[in-house]
XYZ file of C-alpha atoms in Angstrom:
221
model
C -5.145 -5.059 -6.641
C -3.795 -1.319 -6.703
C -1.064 -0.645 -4.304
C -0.431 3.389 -3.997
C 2.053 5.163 -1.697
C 3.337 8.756 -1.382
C 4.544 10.937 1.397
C 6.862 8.677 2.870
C 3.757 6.138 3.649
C 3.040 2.847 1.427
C -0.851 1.693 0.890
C 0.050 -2.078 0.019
C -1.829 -2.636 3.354
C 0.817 -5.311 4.668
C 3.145 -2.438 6.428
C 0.326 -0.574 8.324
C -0.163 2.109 6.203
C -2.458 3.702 3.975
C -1.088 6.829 1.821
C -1.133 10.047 4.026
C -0.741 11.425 0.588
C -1.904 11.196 -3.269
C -3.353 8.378 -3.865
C -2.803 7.647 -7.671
C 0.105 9.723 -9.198
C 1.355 7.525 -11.946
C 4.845 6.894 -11.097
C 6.415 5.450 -14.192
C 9.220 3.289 -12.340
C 6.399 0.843 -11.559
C 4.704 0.733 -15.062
C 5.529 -1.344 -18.030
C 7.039 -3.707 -15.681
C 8.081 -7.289 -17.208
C 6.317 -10.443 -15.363
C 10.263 -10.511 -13.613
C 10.073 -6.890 -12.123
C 6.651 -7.647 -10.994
C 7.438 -10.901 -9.293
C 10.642 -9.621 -7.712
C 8.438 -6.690 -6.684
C 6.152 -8.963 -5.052
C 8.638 -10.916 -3.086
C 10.337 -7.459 -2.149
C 6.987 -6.400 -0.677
C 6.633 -9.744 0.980
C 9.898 -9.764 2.871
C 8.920 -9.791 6.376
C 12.360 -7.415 7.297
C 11.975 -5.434 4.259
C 7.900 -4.570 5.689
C 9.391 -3.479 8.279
C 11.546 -1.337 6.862
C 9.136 0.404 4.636
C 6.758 1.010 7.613
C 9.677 2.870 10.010
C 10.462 4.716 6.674
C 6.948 5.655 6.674
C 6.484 6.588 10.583
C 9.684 8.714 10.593
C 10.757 9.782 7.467
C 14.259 9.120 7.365
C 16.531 6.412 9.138
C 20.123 4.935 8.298
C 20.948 1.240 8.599
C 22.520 1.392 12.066
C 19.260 3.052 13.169
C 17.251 0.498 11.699
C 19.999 -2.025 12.948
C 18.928 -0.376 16.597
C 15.231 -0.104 16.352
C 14.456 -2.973 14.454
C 16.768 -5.517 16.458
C 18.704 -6.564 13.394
C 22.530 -6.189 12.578
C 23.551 -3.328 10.437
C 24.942 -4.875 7.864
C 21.497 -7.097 7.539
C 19.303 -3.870 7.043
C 21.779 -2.217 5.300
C 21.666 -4.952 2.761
C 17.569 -5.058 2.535
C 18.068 -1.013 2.174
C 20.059 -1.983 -0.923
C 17.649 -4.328 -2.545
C 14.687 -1.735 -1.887
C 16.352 0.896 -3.279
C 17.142 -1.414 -6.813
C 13.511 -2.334 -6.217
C 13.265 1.713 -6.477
C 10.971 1.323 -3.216
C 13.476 3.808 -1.552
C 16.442 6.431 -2.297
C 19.344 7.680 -0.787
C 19.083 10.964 0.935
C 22.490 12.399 -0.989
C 22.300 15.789 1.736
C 22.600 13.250 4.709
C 24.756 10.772 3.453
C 28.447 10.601 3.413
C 31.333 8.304 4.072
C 29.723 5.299 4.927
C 26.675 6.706 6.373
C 23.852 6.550 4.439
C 20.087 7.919 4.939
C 17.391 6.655 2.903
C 14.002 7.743 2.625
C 10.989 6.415 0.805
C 10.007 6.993 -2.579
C 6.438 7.709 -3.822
C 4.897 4.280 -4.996
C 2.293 2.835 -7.486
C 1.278 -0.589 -9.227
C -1.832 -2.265 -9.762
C -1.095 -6.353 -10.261
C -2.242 -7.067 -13.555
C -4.813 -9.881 -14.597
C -3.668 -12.943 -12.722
C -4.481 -15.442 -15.869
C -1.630 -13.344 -17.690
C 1.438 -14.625 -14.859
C 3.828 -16.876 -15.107
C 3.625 -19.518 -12.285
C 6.275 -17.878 -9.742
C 4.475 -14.574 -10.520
C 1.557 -15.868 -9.598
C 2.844 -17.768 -6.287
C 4.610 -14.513 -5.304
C 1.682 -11.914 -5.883
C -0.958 -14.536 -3.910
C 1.890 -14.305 -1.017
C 1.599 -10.923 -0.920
C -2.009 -10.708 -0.834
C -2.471 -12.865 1.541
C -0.255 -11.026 3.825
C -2.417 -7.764 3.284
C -5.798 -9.987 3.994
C -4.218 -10.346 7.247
C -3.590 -7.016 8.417
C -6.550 -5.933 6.339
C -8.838 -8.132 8.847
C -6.629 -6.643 12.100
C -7.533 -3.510 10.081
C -11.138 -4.006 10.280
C -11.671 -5.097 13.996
C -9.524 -2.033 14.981
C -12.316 0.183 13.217
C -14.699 -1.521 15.081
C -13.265 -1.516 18.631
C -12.187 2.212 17.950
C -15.403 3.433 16.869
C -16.273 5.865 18.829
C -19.515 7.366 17.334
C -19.890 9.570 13.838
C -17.614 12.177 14.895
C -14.576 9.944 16.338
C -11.379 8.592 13.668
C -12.787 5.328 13.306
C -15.588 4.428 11.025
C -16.684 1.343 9.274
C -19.496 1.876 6.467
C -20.756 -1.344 3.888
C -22.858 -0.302 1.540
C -24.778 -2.338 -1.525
C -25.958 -1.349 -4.964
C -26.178 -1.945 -8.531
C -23.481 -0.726 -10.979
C -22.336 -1.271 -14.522
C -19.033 -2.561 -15.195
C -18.479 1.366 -16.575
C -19.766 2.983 -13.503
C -18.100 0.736 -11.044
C -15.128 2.023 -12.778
C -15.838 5.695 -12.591
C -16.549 5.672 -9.161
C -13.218 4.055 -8.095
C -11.516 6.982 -10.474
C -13.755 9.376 -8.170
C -12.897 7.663 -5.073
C -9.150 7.975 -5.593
C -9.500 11.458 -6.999
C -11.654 12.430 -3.430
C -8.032 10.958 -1.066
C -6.291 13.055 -3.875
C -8.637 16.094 -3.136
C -8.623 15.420 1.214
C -5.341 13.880 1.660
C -1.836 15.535 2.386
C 1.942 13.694 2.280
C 3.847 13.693 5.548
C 5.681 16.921 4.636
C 2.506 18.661 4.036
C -0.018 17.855 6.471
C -0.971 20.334 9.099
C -1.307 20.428 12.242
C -3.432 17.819 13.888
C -3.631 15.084 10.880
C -3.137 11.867 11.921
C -2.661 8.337 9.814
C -5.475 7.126 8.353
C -5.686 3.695 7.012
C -8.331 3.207 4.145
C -9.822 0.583 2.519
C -11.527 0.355 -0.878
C -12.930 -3.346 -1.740
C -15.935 -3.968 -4.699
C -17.137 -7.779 -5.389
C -19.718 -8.519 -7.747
C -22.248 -10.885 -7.352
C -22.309 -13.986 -9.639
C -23.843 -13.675 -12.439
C -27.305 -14.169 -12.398
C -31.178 -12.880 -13.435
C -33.708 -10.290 -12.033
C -36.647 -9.327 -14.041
C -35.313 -12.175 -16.704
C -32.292 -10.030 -17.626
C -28.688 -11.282 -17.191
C -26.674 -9.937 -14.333
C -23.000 -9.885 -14.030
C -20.045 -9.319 -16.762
């Protein structure tokens, strides 16, 4: 599971977003992260409040915690806590121009981790990340019956497209790096895109069949 995020919007699928910018810049504050980062991560991303958070972030850019306090229906000194543990989280940063006194703005920073092999977690790693996902298989789903009841022909914003074919392990694995490095090639951030770009939520999903036999030659890993 890759989770990517730049221009102010996150990909992890759970905040309605998908990046409105590049898609796989290696940010190094989410790599080499011990099975405690990751799982503290996870539960970060989880956080119901904290979603919420991340996705206003996303839509506008900016906010401080008595305008998340106002939009959000929370206290200020709830969301200004949550902005706290984000920012340790290093999901967002203070916006040092805007902020002074006790007034601080905090914006989004770029994001990107791919959960490792779940046989490798600890327990409570493991708990936390399948939270997570689960979470994202939900709005994933709301995700794909919008594209359907949106669809509006092969000019309109919403399309669906399955597809089926045979792969190796190796060329599965190219074509994902080409896949990322086409959003990389189309997409913009929220600073950058021009006039009349919109949002787009994307999906990117590959499941091999079980391992089997055509023509009396093994299939599968």
């Amino acid at each position: 599971m890759s989770d990517q995020a730049a221009g102010g919007r996150m990909s992890d699928g759970t905040t309605e977003t998908t990046d409105s910018g590049r898609t796989e810049t290696t940010d190094a504050r989410h790599t080499g992260m011990t099975g405690l980062e990751r799982t503290a991560l996870y539960k970060s991303l989880g956080n119901p409040l904290r979603r919420r958070i991340l996705d206003y972030l996303g839509r506008h850019g900016e906010a401080n915690s008595t305008v998340l306090a106002r939009e959000l229906g929370e206290s200020s000194g709830t969301t200004s806590y949550h902005l706290r543990k984000l920012a340790e989280q290093r999901l967002v940063e203070e916006i040092p121009e805007k902020s002074g006194g006790r007034e601080r703005w905090w914006r989004l920073l770029p994001f990107s981790h791919t959960t490792p092999d779940p046989a490798t977690m600890s327990q409570e790693e493991f708990e936390a990340a399948r939270h997570l996902a689960l979470l994202k298989i939900d709005v994933d789903t709301q995700l794909f019956r919008r594209a359907h009841e949106e669809y509006r022909g092969p000019d309109g914003w919403a399309h669906v497209q399955r597809h089926g074919t045979w792969l190796t392990k190796d060329e599965l694995l190219a074509f994902l790096r080409e896949y990322r490095a086409l959003l990389d090639r189309y997409g913009h951030s929220r600073e950058t895109a021009p006039e009349g770009a919109r949002p787009v939520n994307m999906r990117f999903y590959a499941v091999a069949e079980p391992v089997g036999e055509w023509r009396s030659e093994p299939t599968g890993p």
